[in-house]
Coordinates of N, CA and C in Angstrom, one line a residue:
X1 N 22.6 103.5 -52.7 CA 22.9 103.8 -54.1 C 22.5 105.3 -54.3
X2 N 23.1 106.2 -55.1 CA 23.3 107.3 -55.6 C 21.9 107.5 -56.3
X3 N 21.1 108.5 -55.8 CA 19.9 108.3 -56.4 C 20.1 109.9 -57.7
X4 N 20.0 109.8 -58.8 CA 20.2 110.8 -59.3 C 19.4 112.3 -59.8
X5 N 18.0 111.8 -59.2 CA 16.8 113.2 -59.4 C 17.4 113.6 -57.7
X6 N 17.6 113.1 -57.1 CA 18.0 113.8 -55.8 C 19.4 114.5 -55.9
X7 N 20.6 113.9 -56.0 CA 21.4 114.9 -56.8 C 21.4 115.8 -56.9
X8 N 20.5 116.0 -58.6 CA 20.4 117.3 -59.4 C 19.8 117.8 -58.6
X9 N 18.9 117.9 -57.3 CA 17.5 118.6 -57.0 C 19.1 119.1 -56.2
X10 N 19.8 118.6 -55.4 CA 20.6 119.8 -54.5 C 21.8 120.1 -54.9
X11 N 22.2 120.1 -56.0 CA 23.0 120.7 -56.7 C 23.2 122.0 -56.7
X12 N 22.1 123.0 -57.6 CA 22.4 123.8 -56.9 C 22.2 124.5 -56.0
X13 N 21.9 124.1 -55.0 CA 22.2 124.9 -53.8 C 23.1 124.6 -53.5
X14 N 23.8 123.8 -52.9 CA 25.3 123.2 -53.0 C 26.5 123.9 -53.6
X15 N 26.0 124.2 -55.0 CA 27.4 124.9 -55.8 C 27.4 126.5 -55.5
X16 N 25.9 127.2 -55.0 CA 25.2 128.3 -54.4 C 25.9 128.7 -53.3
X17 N 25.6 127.3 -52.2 CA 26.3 127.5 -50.5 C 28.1 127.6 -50.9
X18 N 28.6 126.7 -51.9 CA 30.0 126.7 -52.2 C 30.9 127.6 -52.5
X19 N 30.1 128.8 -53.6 CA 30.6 129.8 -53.9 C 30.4 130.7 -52.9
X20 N 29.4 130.7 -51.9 CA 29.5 132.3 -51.5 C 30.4 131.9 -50.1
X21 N 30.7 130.5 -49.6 CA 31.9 130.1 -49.0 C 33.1 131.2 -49.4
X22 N 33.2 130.6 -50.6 CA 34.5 131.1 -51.2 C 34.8 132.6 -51.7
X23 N 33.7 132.9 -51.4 CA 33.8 134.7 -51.6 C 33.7 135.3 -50.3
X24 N 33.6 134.4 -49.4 CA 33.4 134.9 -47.9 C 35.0 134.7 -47.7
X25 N 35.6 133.9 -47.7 CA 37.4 133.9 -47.6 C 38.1 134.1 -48.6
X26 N 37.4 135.3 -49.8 CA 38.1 136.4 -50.3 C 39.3 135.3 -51.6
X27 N 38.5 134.3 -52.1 CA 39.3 133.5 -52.6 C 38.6 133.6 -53.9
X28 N 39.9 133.9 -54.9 CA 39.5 134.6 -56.3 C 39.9 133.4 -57.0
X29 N 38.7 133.0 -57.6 CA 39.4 132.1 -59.1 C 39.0 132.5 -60.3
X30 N 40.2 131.8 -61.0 CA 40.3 132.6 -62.5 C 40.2 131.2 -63.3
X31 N 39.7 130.8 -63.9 CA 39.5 129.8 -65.0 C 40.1 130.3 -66.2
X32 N 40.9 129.5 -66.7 CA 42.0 129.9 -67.4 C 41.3 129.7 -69.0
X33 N 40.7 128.4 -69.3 CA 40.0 128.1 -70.3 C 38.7 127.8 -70.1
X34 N 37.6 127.8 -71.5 CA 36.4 127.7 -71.3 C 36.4 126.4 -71.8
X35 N 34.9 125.5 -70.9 CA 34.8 124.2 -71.1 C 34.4 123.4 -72.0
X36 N 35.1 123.9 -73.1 CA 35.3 123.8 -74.4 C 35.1 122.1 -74.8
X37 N 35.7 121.3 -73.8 CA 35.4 119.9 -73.4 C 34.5 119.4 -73.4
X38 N 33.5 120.4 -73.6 CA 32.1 119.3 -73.3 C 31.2 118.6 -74.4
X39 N 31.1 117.2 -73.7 CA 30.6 116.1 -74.8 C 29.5 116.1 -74.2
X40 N 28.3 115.3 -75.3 CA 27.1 115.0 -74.9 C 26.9 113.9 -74.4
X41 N 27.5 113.7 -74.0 CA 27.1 112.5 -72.7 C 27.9 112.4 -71.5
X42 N 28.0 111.8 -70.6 CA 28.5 112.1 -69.2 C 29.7 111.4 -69.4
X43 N 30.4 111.8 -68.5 CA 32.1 112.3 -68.0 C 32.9 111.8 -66.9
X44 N 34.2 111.6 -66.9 CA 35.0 111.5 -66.0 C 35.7 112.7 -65.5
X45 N 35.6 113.0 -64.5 CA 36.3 114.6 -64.4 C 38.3 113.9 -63.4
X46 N 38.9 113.8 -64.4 CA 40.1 113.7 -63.0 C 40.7 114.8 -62.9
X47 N 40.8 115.3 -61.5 CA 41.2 116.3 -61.0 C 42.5 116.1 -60.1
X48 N 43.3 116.8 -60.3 CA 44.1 117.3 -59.1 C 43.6 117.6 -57.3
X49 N 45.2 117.0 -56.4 CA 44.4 116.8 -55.5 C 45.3 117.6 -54.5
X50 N 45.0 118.8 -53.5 CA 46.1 119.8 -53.0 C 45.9 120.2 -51.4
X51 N 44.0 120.5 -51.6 CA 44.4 121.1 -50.4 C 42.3 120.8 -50.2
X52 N 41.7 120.8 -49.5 CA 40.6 120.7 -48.5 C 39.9 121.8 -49.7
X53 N 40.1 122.4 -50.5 CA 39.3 123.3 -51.4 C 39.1 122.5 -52.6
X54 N 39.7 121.5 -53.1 CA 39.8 120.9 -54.4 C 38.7 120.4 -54.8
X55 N 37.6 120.0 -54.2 CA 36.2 119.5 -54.7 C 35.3 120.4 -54.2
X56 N 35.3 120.8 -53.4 CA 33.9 123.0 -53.8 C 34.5 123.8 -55.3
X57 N 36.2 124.1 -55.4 CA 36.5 124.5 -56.3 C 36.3 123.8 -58.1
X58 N 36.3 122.3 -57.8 CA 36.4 121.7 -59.0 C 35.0 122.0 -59.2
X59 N 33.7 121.6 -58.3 CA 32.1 121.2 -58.6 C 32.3 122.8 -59.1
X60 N 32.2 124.0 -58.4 CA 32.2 125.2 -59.3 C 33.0 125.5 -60.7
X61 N 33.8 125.0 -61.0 CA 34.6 125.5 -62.4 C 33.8 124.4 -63.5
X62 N 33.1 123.0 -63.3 CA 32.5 121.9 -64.0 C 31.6 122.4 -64.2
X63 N 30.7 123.0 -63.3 CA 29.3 123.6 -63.5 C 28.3 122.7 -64.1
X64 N 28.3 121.5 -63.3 CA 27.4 120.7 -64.3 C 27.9 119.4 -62.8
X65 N 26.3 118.7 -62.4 CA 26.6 117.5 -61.1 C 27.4 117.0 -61.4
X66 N 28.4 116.6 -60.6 CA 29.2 115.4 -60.5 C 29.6 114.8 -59.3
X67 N 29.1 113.2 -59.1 CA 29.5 112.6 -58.0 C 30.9 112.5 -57.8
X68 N 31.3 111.8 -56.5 CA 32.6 112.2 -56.4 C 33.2 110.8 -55.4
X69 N 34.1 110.6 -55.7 CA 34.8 109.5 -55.4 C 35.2 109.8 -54.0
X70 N 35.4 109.0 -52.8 CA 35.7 109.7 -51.4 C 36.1 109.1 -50.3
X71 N 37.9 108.8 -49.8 CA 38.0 108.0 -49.2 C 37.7 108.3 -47.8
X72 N 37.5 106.7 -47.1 CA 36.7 107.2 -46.0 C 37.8 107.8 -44.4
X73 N 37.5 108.7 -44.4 CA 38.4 108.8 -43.1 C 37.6 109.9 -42.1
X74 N 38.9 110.4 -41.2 CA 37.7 111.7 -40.3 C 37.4 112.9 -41.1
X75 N 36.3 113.5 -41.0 CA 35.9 114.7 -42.0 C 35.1 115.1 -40.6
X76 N 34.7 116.2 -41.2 CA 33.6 117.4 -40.2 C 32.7 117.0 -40.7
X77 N 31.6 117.2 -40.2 CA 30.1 116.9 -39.6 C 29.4 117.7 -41.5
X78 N 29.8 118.8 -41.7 CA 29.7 119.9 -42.7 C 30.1 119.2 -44.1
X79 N 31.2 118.6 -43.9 CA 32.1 118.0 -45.3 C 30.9 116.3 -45.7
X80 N 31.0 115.7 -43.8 CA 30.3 114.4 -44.5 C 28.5 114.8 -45.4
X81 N 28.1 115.7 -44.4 CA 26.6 116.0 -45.2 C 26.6 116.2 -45.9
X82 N 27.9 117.5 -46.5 CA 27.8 118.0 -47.9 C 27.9 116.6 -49.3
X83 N 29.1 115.8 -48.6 CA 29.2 114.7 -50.1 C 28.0 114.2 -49.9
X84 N 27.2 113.9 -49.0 CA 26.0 112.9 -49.2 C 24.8 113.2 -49.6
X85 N 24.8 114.8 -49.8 CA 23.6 115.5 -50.2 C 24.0 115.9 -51.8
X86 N 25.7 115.4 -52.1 CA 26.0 115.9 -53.9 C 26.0 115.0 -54.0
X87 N 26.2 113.5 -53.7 CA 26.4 112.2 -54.1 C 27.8 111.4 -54.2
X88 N 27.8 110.9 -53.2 CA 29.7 110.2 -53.0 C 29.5 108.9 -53.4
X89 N 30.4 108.6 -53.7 CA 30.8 106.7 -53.4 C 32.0 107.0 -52.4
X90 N 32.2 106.1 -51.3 CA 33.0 106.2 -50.5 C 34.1 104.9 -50.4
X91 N 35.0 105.1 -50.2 CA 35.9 103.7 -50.6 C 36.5 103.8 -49.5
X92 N 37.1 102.8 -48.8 CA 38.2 102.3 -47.9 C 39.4 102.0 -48.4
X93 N 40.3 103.0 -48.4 CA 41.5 102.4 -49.5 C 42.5 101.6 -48.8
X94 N 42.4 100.9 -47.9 CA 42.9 100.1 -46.9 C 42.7 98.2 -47.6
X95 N 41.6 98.3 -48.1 CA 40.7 97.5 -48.2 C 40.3 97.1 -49.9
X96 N 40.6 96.0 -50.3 CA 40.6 95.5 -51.9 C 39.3 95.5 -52.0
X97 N 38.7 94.6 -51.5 CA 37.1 94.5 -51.5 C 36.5 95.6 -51.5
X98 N 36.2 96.5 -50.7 CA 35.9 97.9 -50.5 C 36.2 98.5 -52.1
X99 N 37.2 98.7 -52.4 CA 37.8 98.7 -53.6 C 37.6 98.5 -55.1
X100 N 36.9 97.6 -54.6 CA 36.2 96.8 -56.0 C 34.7 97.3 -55.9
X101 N 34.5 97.4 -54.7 CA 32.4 97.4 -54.6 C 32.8 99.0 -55.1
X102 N 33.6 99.7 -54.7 CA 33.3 101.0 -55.1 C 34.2 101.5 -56.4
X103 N 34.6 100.8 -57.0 CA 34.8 100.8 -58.4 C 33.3 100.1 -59.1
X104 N 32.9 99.3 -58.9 CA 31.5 98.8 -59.5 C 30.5 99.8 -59.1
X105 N 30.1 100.2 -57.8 CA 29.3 101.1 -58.0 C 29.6 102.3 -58.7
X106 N 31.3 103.0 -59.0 CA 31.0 104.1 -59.8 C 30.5 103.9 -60.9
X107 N 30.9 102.4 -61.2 CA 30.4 101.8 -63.3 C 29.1 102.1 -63.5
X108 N 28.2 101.7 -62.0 CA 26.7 101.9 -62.4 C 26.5 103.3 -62.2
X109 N 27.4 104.1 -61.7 CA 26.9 106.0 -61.9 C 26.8 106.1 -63.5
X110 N 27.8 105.3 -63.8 CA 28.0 106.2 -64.8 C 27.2 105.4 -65.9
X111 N 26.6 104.2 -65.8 CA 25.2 103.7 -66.5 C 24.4 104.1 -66.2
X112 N 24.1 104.9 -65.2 CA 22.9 106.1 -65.0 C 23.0 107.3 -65.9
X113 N 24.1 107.3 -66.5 CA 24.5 108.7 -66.9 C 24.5 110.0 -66.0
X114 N 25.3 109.5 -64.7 CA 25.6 110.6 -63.8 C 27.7 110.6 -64.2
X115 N 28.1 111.9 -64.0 CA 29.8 112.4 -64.1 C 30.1 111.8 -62.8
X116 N 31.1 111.4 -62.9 CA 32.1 111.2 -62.1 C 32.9 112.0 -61.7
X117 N 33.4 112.6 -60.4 CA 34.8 113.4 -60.3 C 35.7 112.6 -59.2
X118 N 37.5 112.0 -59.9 CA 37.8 111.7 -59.5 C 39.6 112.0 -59.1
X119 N 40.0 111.9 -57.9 CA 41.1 112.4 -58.1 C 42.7 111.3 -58.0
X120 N 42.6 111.1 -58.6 CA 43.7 110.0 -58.8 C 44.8 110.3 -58.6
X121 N 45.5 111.0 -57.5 CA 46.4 110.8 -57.0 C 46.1 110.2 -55.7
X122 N 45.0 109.8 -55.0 CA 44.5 109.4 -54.0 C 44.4 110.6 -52.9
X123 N 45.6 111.1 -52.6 CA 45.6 112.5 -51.4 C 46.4 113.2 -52.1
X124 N 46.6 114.1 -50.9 CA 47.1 115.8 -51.5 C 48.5 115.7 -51.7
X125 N 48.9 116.8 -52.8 CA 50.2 116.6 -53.2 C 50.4 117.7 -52.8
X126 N 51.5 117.5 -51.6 CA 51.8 118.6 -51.1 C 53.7 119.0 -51.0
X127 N 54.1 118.5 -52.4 CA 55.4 118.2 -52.6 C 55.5 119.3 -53.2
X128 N 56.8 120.2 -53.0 CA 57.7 121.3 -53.4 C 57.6 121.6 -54.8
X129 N 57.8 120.6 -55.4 CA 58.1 120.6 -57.1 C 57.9 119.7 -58.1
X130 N 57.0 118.7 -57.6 CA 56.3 117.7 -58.4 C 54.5 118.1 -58.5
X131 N 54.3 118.6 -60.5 CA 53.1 118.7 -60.6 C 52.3 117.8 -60.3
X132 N 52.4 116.5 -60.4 CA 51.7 115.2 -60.3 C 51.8 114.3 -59.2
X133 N 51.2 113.8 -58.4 CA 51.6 112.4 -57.4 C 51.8 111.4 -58.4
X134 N 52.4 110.3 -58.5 CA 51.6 109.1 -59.1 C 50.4 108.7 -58.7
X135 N 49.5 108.5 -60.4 CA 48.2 107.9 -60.2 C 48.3 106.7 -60.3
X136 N 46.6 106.6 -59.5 CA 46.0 105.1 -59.8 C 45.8 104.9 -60.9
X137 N 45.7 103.2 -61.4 CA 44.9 103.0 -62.3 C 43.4 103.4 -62.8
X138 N 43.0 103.0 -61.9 CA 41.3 102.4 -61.2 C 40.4 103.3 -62.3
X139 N 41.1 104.7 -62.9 CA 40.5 105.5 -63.4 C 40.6 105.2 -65.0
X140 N 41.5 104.8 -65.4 CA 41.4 104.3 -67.1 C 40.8 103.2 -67.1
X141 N 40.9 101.6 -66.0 CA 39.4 101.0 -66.2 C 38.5 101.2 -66.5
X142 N 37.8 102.4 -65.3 CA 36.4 103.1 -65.5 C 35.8 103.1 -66.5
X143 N 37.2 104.5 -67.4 CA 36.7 104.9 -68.7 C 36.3 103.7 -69.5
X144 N 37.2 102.7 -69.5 CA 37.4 101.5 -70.7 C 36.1 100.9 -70.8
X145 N 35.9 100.4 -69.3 CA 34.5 99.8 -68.7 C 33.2 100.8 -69.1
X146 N 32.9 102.0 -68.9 CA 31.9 102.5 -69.2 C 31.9 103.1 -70.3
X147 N 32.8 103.2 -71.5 CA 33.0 104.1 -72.5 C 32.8 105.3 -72.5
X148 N 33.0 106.3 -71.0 CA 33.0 107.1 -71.1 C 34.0 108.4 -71.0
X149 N 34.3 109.3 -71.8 CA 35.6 109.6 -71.8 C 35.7 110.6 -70.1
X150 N 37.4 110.6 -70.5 CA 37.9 111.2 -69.0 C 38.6 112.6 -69.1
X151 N 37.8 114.0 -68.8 CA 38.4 115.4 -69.1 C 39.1 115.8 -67.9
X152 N 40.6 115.9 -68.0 CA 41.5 116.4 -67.0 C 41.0 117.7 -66.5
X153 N 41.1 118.1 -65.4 CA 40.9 119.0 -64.6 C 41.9 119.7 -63.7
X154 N 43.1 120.4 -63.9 CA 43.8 120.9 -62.7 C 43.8 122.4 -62.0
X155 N 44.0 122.4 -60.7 CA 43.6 123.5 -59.8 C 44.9 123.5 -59.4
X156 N 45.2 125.1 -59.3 CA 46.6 125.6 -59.0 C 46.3 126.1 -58.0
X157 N 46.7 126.6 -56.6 CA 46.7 127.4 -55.6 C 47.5 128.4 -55.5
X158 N 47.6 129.6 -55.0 CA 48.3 130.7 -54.5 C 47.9 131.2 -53.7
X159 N 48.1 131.1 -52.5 CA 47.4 132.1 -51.8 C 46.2 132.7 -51.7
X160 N 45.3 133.1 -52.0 CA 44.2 133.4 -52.6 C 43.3 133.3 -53.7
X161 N 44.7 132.7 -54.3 CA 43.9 133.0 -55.8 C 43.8 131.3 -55.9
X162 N 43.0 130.8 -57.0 CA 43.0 129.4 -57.6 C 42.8 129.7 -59.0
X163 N 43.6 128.8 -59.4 CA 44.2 128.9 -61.3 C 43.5 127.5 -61.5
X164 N 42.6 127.6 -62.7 CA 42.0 125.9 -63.5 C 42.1 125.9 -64.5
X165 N 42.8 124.9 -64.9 CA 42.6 124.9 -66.3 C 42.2 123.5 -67.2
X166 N 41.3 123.2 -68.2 CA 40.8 121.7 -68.3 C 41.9 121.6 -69.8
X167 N 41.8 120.2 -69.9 CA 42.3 119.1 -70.7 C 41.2 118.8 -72.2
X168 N 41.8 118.0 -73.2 CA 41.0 117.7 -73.9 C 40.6 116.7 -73.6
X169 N 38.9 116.0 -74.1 CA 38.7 114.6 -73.6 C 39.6 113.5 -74.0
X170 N 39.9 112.4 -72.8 CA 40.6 111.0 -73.6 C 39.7 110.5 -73.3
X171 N 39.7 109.8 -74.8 CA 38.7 108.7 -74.8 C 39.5 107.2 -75.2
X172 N 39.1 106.4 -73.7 CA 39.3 105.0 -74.0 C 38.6 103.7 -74.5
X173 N 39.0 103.4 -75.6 CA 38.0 101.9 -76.2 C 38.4 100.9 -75.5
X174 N 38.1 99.9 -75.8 CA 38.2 98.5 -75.4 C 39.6 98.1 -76.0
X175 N 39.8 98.6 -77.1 CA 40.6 98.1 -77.9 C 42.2 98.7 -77.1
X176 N 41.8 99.9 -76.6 CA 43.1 100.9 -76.1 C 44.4 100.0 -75.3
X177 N 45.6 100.1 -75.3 CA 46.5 99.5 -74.1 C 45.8 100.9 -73.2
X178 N 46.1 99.8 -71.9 CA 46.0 100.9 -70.7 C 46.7 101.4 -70.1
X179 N 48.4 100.9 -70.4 CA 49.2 101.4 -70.2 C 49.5 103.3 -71.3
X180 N 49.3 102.7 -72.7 CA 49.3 103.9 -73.3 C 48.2 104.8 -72.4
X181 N 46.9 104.3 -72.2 CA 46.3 106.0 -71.9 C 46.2 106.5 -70.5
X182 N 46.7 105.5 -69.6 CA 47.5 106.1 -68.5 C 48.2 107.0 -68.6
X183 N 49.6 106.5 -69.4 CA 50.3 107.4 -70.1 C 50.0 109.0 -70.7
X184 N 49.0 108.7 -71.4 CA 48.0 110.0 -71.9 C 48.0 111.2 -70.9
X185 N 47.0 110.4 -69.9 CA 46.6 110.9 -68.9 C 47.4 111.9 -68.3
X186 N 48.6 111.0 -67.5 CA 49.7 111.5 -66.9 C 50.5 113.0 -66.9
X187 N 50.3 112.4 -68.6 CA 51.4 114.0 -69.2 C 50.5 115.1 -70.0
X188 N 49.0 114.5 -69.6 CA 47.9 115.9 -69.9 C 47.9 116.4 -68.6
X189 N 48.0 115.8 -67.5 CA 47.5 116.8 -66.1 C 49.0 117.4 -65.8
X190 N 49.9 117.1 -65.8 CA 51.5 117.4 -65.7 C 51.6 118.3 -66.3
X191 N 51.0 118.3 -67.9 CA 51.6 119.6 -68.8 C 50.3 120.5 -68.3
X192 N 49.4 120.3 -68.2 CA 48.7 121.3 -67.9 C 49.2 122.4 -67.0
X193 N 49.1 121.5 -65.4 CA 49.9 122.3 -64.2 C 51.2 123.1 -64.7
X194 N 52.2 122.2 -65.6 CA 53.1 123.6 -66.2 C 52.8 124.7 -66.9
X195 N 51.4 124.4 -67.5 CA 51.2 125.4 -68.4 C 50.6 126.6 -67.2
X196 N 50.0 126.3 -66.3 CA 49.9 126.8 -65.3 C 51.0 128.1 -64.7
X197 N 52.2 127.2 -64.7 CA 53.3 127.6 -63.9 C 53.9 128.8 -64.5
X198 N 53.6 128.5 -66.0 CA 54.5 129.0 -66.6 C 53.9 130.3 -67.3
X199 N 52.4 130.2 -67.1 CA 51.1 131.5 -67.8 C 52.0 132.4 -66.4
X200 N 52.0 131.7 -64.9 CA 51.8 132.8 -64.1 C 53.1 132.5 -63.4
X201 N 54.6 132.9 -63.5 CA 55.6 132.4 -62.8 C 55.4 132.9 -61.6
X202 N 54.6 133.7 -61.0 CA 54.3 134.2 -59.5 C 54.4 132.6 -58.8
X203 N 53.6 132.0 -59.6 CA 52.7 130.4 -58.7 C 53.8 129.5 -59.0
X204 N 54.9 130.3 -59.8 CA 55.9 128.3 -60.0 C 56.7 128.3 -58.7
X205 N 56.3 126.9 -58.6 CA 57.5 126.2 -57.7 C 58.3 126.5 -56.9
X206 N 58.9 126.3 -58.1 CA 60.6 126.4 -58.4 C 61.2 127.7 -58.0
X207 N 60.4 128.8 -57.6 CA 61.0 130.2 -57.4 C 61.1 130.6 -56.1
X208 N 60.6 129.4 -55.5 CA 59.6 129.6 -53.5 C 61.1 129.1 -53.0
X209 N 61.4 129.9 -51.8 CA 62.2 128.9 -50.8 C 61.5 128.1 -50.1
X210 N 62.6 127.2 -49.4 CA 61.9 126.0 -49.3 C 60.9 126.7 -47.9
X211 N 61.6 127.6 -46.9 CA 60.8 127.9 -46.2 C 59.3 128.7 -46.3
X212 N 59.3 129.0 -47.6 CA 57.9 129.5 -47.9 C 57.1 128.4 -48.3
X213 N 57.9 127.3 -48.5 CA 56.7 126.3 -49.4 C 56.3 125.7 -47.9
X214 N 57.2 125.6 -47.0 CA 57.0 124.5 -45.2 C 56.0 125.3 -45.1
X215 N 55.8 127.4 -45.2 CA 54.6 127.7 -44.5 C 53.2 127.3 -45.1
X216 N 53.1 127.2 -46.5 CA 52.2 127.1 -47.7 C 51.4 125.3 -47.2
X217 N 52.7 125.0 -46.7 CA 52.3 123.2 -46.3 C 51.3 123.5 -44.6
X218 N 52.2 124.6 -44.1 CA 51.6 124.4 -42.8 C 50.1 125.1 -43.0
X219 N 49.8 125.6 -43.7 CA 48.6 126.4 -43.5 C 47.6 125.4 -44.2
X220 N 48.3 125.0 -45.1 CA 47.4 124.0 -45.9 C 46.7 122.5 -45.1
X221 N 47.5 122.2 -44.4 CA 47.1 120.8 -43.3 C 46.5 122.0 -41.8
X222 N 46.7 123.1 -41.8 CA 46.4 123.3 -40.6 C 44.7 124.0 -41.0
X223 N 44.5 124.4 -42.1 CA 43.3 124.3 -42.6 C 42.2 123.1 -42.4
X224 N 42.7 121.8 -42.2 CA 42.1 120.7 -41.7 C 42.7 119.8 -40.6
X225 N 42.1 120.0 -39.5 CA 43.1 120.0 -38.4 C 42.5 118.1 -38.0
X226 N 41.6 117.8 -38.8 CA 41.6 116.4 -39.0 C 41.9 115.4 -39.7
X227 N 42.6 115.7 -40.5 CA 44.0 115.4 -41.4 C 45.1 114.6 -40.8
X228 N 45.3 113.5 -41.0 CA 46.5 112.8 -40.2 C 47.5 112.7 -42.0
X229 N 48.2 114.1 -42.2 CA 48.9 113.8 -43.1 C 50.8 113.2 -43.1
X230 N 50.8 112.9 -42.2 CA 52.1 111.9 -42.0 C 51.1 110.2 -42.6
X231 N 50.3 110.3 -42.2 CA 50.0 109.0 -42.7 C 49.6 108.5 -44.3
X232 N 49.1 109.9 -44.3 CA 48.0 110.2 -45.9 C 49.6 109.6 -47.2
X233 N 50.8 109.7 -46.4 CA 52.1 109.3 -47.5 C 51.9 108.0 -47.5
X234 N 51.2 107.5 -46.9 CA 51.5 105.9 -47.2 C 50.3 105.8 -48.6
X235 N 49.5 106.4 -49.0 CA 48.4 106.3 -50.3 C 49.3 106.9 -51.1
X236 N 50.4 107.3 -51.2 CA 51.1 107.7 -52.3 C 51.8 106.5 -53.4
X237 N 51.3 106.7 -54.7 CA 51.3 105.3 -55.0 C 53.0 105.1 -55.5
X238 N 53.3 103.6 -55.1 CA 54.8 103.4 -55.5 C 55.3 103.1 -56.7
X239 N 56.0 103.6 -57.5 CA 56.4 103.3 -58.7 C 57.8 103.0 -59.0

């Protein structure tokens, strides 16, 4: 179990070792808005999910611990110590049971009053011209179950640069459909990413041939050469 004075104790060093990572490969981010989002009490962060940068990049723009949801597959020696020195739950997404223990253990993070960061699209959306994968559920439960609200989080990539920009809190009662704040959800991380697109048309889409986006794909999986992303399509959820 997630112990949470240990956490905080390597926090920051962690967000410390993360940034000067990221200044060592010359990679510029711009935070689009300030975290104007912030409630007094602890949080669901859902984030967008793109490329092997998306959780060093998100723990630095939140600035504030957050455990992090994490399915289990091959990782570097580097990636597994790191989650287990910020604090992971690890899930088998293969696996219902698995599924459920690690949906229940995040309930009790977050009755510790530790944040959550989770990315519900399951893997990386590495598609041409769709801001969003389809999400999981598992994440408006959470909220409903712990009454803790969920601040959207999206990370844009370009080449060097990374674009973030956050969401306003949704907050789910008991009382809420869950289909409505699914819904919510959906078309706050979607319009965000366009708002994205559209502050900086360098980064849309829509303007890339397709052969620039195949190289943008190849650099991006070849950045993690332990990545079996022909398979990672089958977590793409069906709708």
């Amino acid at each position: 179990m997630i112990n949470k004075g240990t956490c905080w104790l390597f926090h920051s060093l962690l967000i410390n070792v993360l940034k000067n990572q990221r200044k060592q490969l010359n990679q510029e981010l711009h935070i689009l808005n300030t975290h104007s989002t912030y409630t007094r009490r602890n949080v669901i962060y859902a984030v967008n999910h793109s490329c092997k940068y998306d959780f060093p990049i998100a723990s630095e723009v939140i600035g504030v611990h957050t455990c992090v949801l994490v399915a289990k597959q091959r990782l570097r020696i580097v990636d597994y110590v790191g989650f287990l020195l910020n604090g992971v739950v690890w899930v088998n997404r293969d696996s219902r049971e698995s599924k459920r223990q690690a949906f229940q253990e995040m309930l009790l993070c977050m009755k510790k009053g530790l944040n959550m960061c989770i990315f519900p699209e399951s893997t990386w959306n590495i598609t041409p011209s769709k801001p969003m994968l389809p999400m999981y559920w598992g994440i408006i439960d959470l909220a409903k179950q712990s009454g803790c609200p969920i601040i959207p989080l999206v990370l844009e990539f370009r080449g060097n640069d990374c674009y973030a920009m956050f969401g306003e809190p949704i907050y789910c009662s008991s009382e809420d459909g869950k289909q409505e704040k699914f819904e919510e959800l959906e078309e706050a991380m979607a319009t965000l990413k366009w708002d994205i697109w559209e502050a900086f048309p360098i980064v849309s889409r829509n303007t890339i041939r397709p052969d620039e986006w195949d190289k943008v794909v190849e650099e991006r999986t070849a950045d993690y050469p332990l990545g079996n992303f022909e398979d990672e399509k089958r977590y793409i959820r069906k709708v």
